[in-house]
Amino acid sequence: MDRYAVIGNPVSHSRSPQIHAAFASATAQDMDYGRLLAPLDGFAQVVAEFRAGGGRGANVTVPFKEAAFSLSAILSERARAAGAVNTLRFDAEGLFGDNTDGAGLVADLRKNLQVALTGKRILLVGAGGAARGVLQPLVAERPALLVITNRSDQKARTLASVAGGPVIARRFEDIQGEAFNIVINATSASLAGEVPPLPTGLFLPGALAYDMMYARDDTPFMAWARAQRAARITDGLGMLVEQAAESFFIWRGICPDTAPVLAMLRAAS
Ligand code: NDP
């Protein structure tokens, strides 16, 4: 049986094993997918041991995506652009590193939520690993404007300066008076029960508020967006399933059907 795992710290909350078990069962793949908790200073060792023990590949989550990038002998273009790796495949030539977060977000927006991105005004809140992973795939959809805003303003400006296209950086207070079709929360603020200090009036009529975090109930950002009368509000569960499907394809060469798995997770939560 081929073995895969998600490596993170913490990792016990991860729903990836459930998702990949469903994909494997639907596509008749003989594989096992578990969770590996790595010490904060022990990511490379956990990868090496898993590989030596017969592992074929892994997903990488907080806080190891940059460490996975450094460890990869071969990088996909999108991993290189993101500077972060969330999918490792253990090839004979060495570790192949890819980043499926951006493809996962775009697939969730376009396919599951039926949201077109071309010509739209997008606000991306956050400049960490997740924001870096989704930036280029969002730009490739040709939005009219993509504003990055982040608590540490310099990180947003650095990201915008290398992004090209219609990407600019603004401080939280400087987006007062601007409005958007899509506002994406790519911060981890919801994990701490917080909402970034965004100005009011950000949502255009029909706008979508998207929190990359997922939870049984509204996240703090989703509750805030509801109070702001955003027309559509969603969490990041669809992104999680779509990025997993991309990883599954990288490992197994098969595109699993995501809709039943997303429906199963929604029903279970
Ligand atoms: P990082 O640690 O790399 O980045 C965290 C980001 O959040 C930074 O921009 C940081 O700002 C900002 N931030 C943290 N706390 C606050 C706060 N209290 N107020 C304002 N900003 C804050 O994390 P990731 O980018 O890897 O992950 C971000 C989120 O996206 C997580 O919740 C993660 O679970 C989720 N995610 C979901 C995925 C999915 O498939 N649904 C996939 C990947 C990520 P600063 O730079 O100032 O520190």
Short mmCIF file of C-alpha atoms and ligand atoms in Angstrom, two decimals:
data_model
loop_
_atom_site.label_atom_id
_atom_site.label_comp_id
_atom_site.label_asym_id
_atom_site.label_seq_id
_atom_site.Cartn_x
_atom_site.Cartn_y
_atom_site.Cartn_z
CA MET A 1 0.00 0.00 0.00
CA ASP A 2 1.39 3.44 -0.95
CA ARG A 3 1.74 5.78 2.00
CA TYR A 4 1.11 9.53 2.18
CA ALA A 5 0.67 11.95 5.07
CA VAL A 6 0.06 15.54 6.04
CA ILE A 7 2.93 17.00 8.08
CA GLY A 8 2.34 20.00 10.34
CA ASN A 9 2.40 21.38 13.85
CA PRO A 10 -0.35 21.29 14.98
CA VAL A 11 -1.84 18.66 12.68
CA SER A 12 -4.48 16.80 14.69
CA HIS A 13 -7.26 19.08 13.37
CA SER A 14 -6.42 18.38 9.70
CA ARG A 15 -9.25 16.99 7.59
CA SER A 16 -6.88 15.96 4.80
CA PRO A 17 -6.82 12.23 5.82
CA GLN A 18 -10.61 12.08 5.48
CA ILE A 19 -10.49 13.83 2.09
CA HIS A 20 -7.76 11.61 0.64
CA ALA A 21 -9.39 8.46 1.97
CA ALA A 22 -12.55 9.46 0.10
CA PHE A 23 -10.60 10.22 -3.10
CA ALA A 24 -8.73 6.90 -2.85
CA SER A 25 -11.91 4.94 -2.33
CA ALA A 26 -13.71 6.67 -5.23
CA THR A 27 -10.80 6.07 -7.63
CA ALA A 28 -9.82 2.58 -6.36
CA GLN A 29 -6.31 3.61 -5.28
CA ASP A 30 -4.57 1.35 -2.78
CA MET A 31 -3.14 4.02 -0.50
CA ASP A 32 -2.97 5.10 3.10
CA TYR A 33 -2.91 8.75 4.23
CA GLY A 34 -2.09 9.73 7.82
CA ARG A 35 -1.05 12.67 9.97
CA LEU A 36 2.53 13.37 11.10
CA LEU A 37 3.22 15.87 13.86
CA ALA A 38 6.72 17.30 13.32
CA PRO A 39 8.65 19.15 16.04
CA LEU A 40 9.08 22.81 15.11
CA ASP A 41 12.80 22.21 14.50
CA GLY A 42 12.41 18.70 13.08
CA PHE A 43 10.57 18.96 9.76
CA ALA A 44 13.42 17.69 7.54
CA GLN A 45 14.00 14.70 9.80
CA VAL A 46 10.32 13.72 9.79
CA VAL A 47 10.27 13.91 5.98
CA ALA A 48 13.47 11.84 5.72
CA GLU A 49 12.15 9.16 8.09
CA PHE A 50 8.78 8.98 6.34
CA ARG A 51 10.48 8.63 2.98
CA ALA A 52 12.92 6.01 4.27
CA GLY A 53 9.95 4.10 5.70
CA GLY A 54 8.28 3.86 2.29
CA GLY A 55 6.32 7.14 2.11
CA ARG A 56 5.54 8.27 -1.45
CA GLY A 57 4.60 11.90 -0.79
CA ALA A 58 3.18 14.38 1.68
CA ASN A 59 1.12 17.47 2.17
CA VAL A 60 2.74 20.20 4.20
CA THR A 61 0.84 22.60 6.40
CA VAL A 62 1.52 25.37 8.93
CA PRO A 63 4.32 26.23 9.73
CA PHE A 64 6.48 24.15 7.36
CA LYS A 65 5.62 25.32 3.84
CA GLU A 66 8.78 27.40 3.54
CA ALA A 67 10.90 24.61 5.01
CA ALA A 68 9.40 22.25 2.40
CA PHE A 69 10.32 24.77 -0.29
CA SER A 70 13.95 24.78 0.89
CA LEU A 71 14.03 20.99 1.07
CA SER A 72 12.73 20.40 -2.47
CA ALA A 73 15.31 19.39 -5.08
CA ILE A 74 12.90 20.12 -7.93
CA LEU A 75 10.24 22.86 -7.79
CA SER A 76 7.19 23.49 -9.92
CA GLU A 77 6.83 26.97 -11.38
CA ARG A 78 3.94 27.78 -9.08
CA ALA A 79 5.88 26.65 -5.99
CA ARG A 80 8.78 28.82 -7.10
CA ALA A 81 6.45 31.80 -7.55
CA ALA A 82 4.90 31.21 -4.11
CA GLY A 83 8.18 30.54 -2.31
CA ALA A 84 6.25 27.84 -0.45
CA VAL A 85 5.47 24.14 -0.96
CA ASN A 86 2.34 22.34 0.25
CA THR A 87 2.80 19.13 -1.75
CA LEU A 88 5.86 16.89 -1.81
CA ARG A 89 6.33 13.89 -4.08
CA PHE A 90 9.21 11.59 -3.29
CA ASP A 91 10.77 10.94 -6.70
CA ALA A 92 13.87 8.87 -7.44
CA GLU A 93 15.69 12.11 -8.39
CA GLY A 94 14.80 13.73 -5.06
CA LEU A 95 11.92 15.69 -3.55
CA PHE A 96 9.56 17.35 -6.00
CA GLY A 97 7.81 20.36 -4.42
CA ASP A 98 4.60 21.93 -5.69
CA ASN A 99 2.02 24.40 -4.38
CA THR A 100 -1.65 23.60 -5.00
CA ASP A 101 -3.19 26.27 -2.73
CA GLY A 102 -3.75 28.80 -5.51
CA ALA A 103 -5.23 26.28 -7.92
CA GLY A 104 -7.46 25.09 -5.06
CA LEU A 105 -8.76 28.57 -4.31
CA VAL A 106 -9.39 29.42 -7.96
CA ALA A 107 -11.17 26.07 -8.53
CA ASP A 108 -13.37 26.67 -5.48
CA LEU A 109 -14.24 30.18 -6.62
CA ARG A 110 -14.89 29.32 -10.25
CA LYS A 111 -16.28 25.79 -10.13
CA ASN A 112 -17.99 25.46 -6.75
CA LEU A 113 -19.05 29.06 -6.15
CA GLN A 114 -19.47 30.07 -9.81
CA VAL A 115 -17.60 33.33 -9.22
CA ALA A 116 -15.84 34.86 -12.23
CA LEU A 117 -12.61 36.68 -11.42
CA THR A 118 -11.85 38.36 -14.73
CA GLY A 119 -12.39 42.12 -14.56
CA LYS A 120 -13.21 42.00 -10.84
CA ARG A 121 -11.87 44.10 -7.98
CA ILE A 122 -10.25 41.76 -5.46
CA LEU A 123 -8.96 42.50 -1.96
CA LEU A 124 -6.47 39.96 -0.59
CA VAL A 125 -6.01 40.35 3.16
CA GLY A 126 -2.74 38.83 4.42
CA ALA A 127 0.76 38.34 3.07
CA GLY A 128 1.82 35.02 4.61
CA GLY A 129 2.34 31.66 2.93
CA ALA A 130 -1.28 31.23 1.88
CA ALA A 131 -1.47 34.69 0.31
CA ARG A 132 1.79 34.07 -1.56
CA GLY A 133 0.46 30.74 -2.84
CA VAL A 134 -2.75 32.19 -4.27
CA LEU A 135 -1.41 35.46 -5.66
CA GLN A 136 -0.17 34.33 -9.08
CA PRO A 137 -3.16 32.06 -9.80
CA LEU A 138 -5.46 35.00 -8.96
CA VAL A 139 -3.47 37.36 -11.21
CA ALA A 140 -3.69 34.76 -14.01
CA GLU A 141 -7.49 35.18 -13.90
CA ARG A 142 -6.99 38.80 -15.02
CA PRO A 143 -8.82 40.79 -12.33
CA ALA A 144 -9.23 44.54 -12.94
CA LEU A 145 -7.48 45.27 -9.63
CA LEU A 146 -5.94 43.20 -6.86
CA VAL A 147 -5.14 45.03 -3.63
CA ILE A 148 -3.00 43.29 -0.99
CA THR A 149 -3.30 44.54 2.56
CA ASN A 150 -1.52 43.15 5.59
CA ARG A 151 -0.81 43.95 9.23
CA SER A 152 2.90 44.14 8.42
CA ASP A 153 2.66 46.60 5.57
CA GLN A 154 6.16 45.94 4.25
CA LYS A 155 5.32 42.29 3.50
CA ALA A 156 2.33 43.37 1.41
CA ARG A 157 4.46 45.87 -0.49
CA THR A 158 7.16 43.28 -1.18
CA LEU A 159 4.56 40.84 -2.50
CA ALA A 160 2.93 43.46 -4.73
CA SER A 161 6.26 44.64 -6.11
CA VAL A 162 7.12 41.19 -7.48
CA ALA A 163 3.59 40.24 -8.55
CA GLY A 164 3.18 42.41 -11.62
CA GLY A 165 -0.21 42.88 -13.27
CA PRO A 166 -2.87 45.01 -11.56
CA VAL A 167 -1.50 44.33 -8.07
CA ILE A 168 -0.98 47.09 -5.53
CA ALA A 169 -0.40 47.15 -1.76
CA ARG A 170 -2.33 49.35 0.66
CA ARG A 171 -2.32 49.72 4.43
CA PHE A 172 -5.58 48.78 6.19
CA GLU A 173 -6.45 52.44 6.80
CA ASP A 174 -5.70 53.42 3.20
CA ILE A 175 -8.42 51.20 1.72
CA GLN A 176 -11.12 53.28 3.43
CA GLY A 177 -13.51 54.40 0.66
CA GLU A 178 -12.56 51.51 -1.71
CA ALA A 179 -15.00 48.70 -2.49
CA PHE A 180 -14.49 45.22 -3.95
CA ASN A 181 -16.30 42.33 -5.65
CA ILE A 182 -14.30 39.71 -3.72
CA VAL A 183 -12.62 40.07 -0.31
CA ILE A 184 -10.39 37.11 0.61
CA ASN A 185 -9.16 36.69 4.17
CA ALA A 186 -5.80 34.92 3.86
CA THR A 187 -4.72 35.80 7.40
CA SER A 188 -4.68 33.43 10.33
CA ALA A 189 -6.47 36.06 12.48
CA SER A 190 -9.61 33.90 12.68
CA LEU A 191 -7.54 31.22 14.45
CA ALA A 192 -7.04 33.71 17.29
CA GLY A 193 -10.70 34.74 17.22
CA GLU A 194 -9.77 38.06 15.64
CA VAL A 195 -10.64 40.04 12.51
CA PRO A 196 -8.06 42.25 10.77
CA PRO A 197 -8.91 45.92 11.37
CA LEU A 198 -10.50 46.48 7.96
CA PRO A 199 -12.53 49.61 7.22
CA THR A 200 -16.29 49.37 6.71
CA GLY A 201 -18.00 49.67 3.32
CA LEU A 202 -15.66 47.25 1.51
CA PHE A 203 -18.33 45.15 -0.20
CA LEU A 204 -19.80 46.09 -3.58
CA PRO A 205 -23.36 44.89 -4.30
CA GLY A 206 -23.26 41.10 -4.85
CA ALA A 207 -19.76 40.86 -3.33
CA LEU A 208 -18.26 37.66 -1.93
CA ALA A 209 -16.49 37.46 1.44
CA TYR A 210 -14.16 34.44 1.52
CA ASP A 211 -12.32 33.20 4.62
CA MET A 212 -9.61 30.65 3.85
CA MET A 213 -10.10 29.27 7.33
CA TYR A 214 -12.89 26.73 7.78
CA ALA A 215 -14.98 25.96 10.83
CA ARG A 216 -18.28 24.45 11.84
CA ASP A 217 -19.74 27.90 12.56
CA ASP A 218 -19.04 31.34 11.14
CA THR A 219 -15.41 32.36 11.58
CA PRO A 220 -14.86 35.84 13.11
CA PHE A 221 -14.21 37.19 9.59
CA MET A 222 -17.40 35.63 8.25
CA ALA A 223 -19.41 37.08 11.15
CA TRP A 224 -17.85 40.48 10.49
CA ALA A 225 -18.70 40.22 6.76
CA ARG A 226 -22.26 39.26 7.64
CA ALA A 227 -22.57 42.38 9.81
CA GLN A 228 -21.18 44.35 6.85
CA ARG A 229 -23.94 42.94 4.64
CA ALA A 230 -21.68 41.10 2.19
CA ALA A 231 -24.01 39.37 -0.30
CA ARG A 232 -22.19 36.01 -0.20
CA ILE A 233 -20.05 34.59 2.57
CA THR A 234 -18.04 31.36 2.63
CA ASP A 235 -15.27 29.57 4.45
CA GLY A 236 -12.26 27.78 2.92
CA LEU A 237 -13.49 24.18 3.05
CA GLY A 238 -13.98 24.11 -0.72
CA MET A 239 -10.42 25.36 -1.20
CA LEU A 240 -9.16 22.63 1.10
CA VAL A 241 -10.87 19.92 -0.95
CA GLU A 242 -9.78 21.42 -4.29
CA GLN A 243 -6.12 21.82 -3.27
CA ALA A 244 -6.22 18.21 -2.02
CA ALA A 245 -7.54 17.06 -5.41
CA GLU A 246 -4.59 18.80 -7.11
CA SER A 247 -2.18 17.03 -4.74
CA PHE A 248 -3.90 13.71 -5.42
CA PHE A 249 -3.38 14.27 -9.14
CA ILE A 250 0.32 15.03 -8.61
CA TRP A 251 0.75 11.73 -6.74
CA ARG A 252 -1.64 9.41 -8.56
CA GLY A 253 -2.20 11.01 -12.01
CA ILE A 254 -5.97 10.90 -11.47
CA CYS A 255 -8.35 13.87 -10.98
CA PRO A 256 -10.85 12.87 -8.29
CA ASP A 257 -14.40 14.22 -8.28
CA THR A 258 -14.47 16.84 -5.53
CA ALA A 259 -18.20 17.61 -5.30
CA PRO A 260 -19.25 14.48 -3.32
CA VAL A 261 -16.32 14.86 -0.93
CA LEU A 262 -17.12 18.51 -0.25
CA ALA A 263 -20.77 17.59 0.29
CA MET A 264 -19.74 14.83 2.71
CA LEU A 265 -17.56 17.21 4.74
CA ARG A 266 -20.28 19.87 4.83
CA ALA A 267 -22.80 17.30 6.01
CA ALA A 268 -20.41 16.09 8.72
CA SER A 269 -19.68 19.57 10.09
P1 NDP B 1 1.12 32.50 7.86
O1 NDP B 1 1.49 32.29 9.29
O2 NDP B 1 2.15 32.30 6.79
O3 NDP B 1 0.59 34.03 7.67
C1 NDP B 1 -0.32 34.58 8.57
C2 NDP B 1 -0.91 35.86 8.01
O4 NDP B 1 -1.95 36.29 8.90
C3 NDP B 1 0.08 37.02 7.94
O5 NDP B 1 -0.27 37.85 6.85
C4 NDP B 1 -0.16 37.73 9.28
O6 NDP B 1 0.18 39.09 9.28
C5 NDP B 1 -1.66 37.60 9.38
N1 NDP B 1 -2.19 37.69 10.75
C6 NDP B 1 -2.04 36.80 11.76
N2 NDP B 1 -2.72 37.19 12.84
C7 NDP B 1 -3.32 38.36 12.51
C8 NDP B 1 -4.17 39.27 13.22
N3 NDP B 1 -4.54 39.02 14.48
N4 NDP B 1 -4.62 40.36 12.58
C9 NDP B 1 -4.25 40.60 11.31
N5 NDP B 1 -3.45 39.79 10.58
C10 NDP B 1 -2.99 38.69 11.19
O7 NDP B 1 -0.16 31.57 7.64
P2 NDP B 1 -0.70 31.02 6.22
O8 NDP B 1 -0.61 32.13 5.25
O9 NDP B 1 -0.06 29.73 5.90
O10 NDP B 1 -2.24 30.69 6.58
C11 NDP B 1 -3.22 31.72 6.70
C12 NDP B 1 -4.59 31.11 6.88
O11 NDP B 1 -5.02 30.46 5.71
C13 NDP B 1 -4.67 30.08 8.01
O12 NDP B 1 -5.87 30.30 8.74
C14 NDP B 1 -4.72 28.78 7.27
O13 NDP B 1 -5.40 27.78 8.01
C15 NDP B 1 -5.50 29.17 6.03
N6 NDP B 1 -5.26 28.27 4.88
C16 NDP B 1 -6.32 27.59 4.36
C17 NDP B 1 -6.16 26.76 3.28
C18 NDP B 1 -7.34 26.02 2.73
O14 NDP B 1 -7.14 25.12 1.92
N7 NDP B 1 -8.56 26.38 3.08
C19 NDP B 1 -4.84 26.56 2.66
C20 NDP B 1 -3.80 27.36 3.25
C21 NDP B 1 -4.02 28.17 4.33
P3 NDP B 1 1.71 39.57 9.58
O15 NDP B 1 2.46 39.38 8.31
O16 NDP B 1 1.55 40.98 9.97
O17 NDP B 1 2.21 38.68 10.70
#
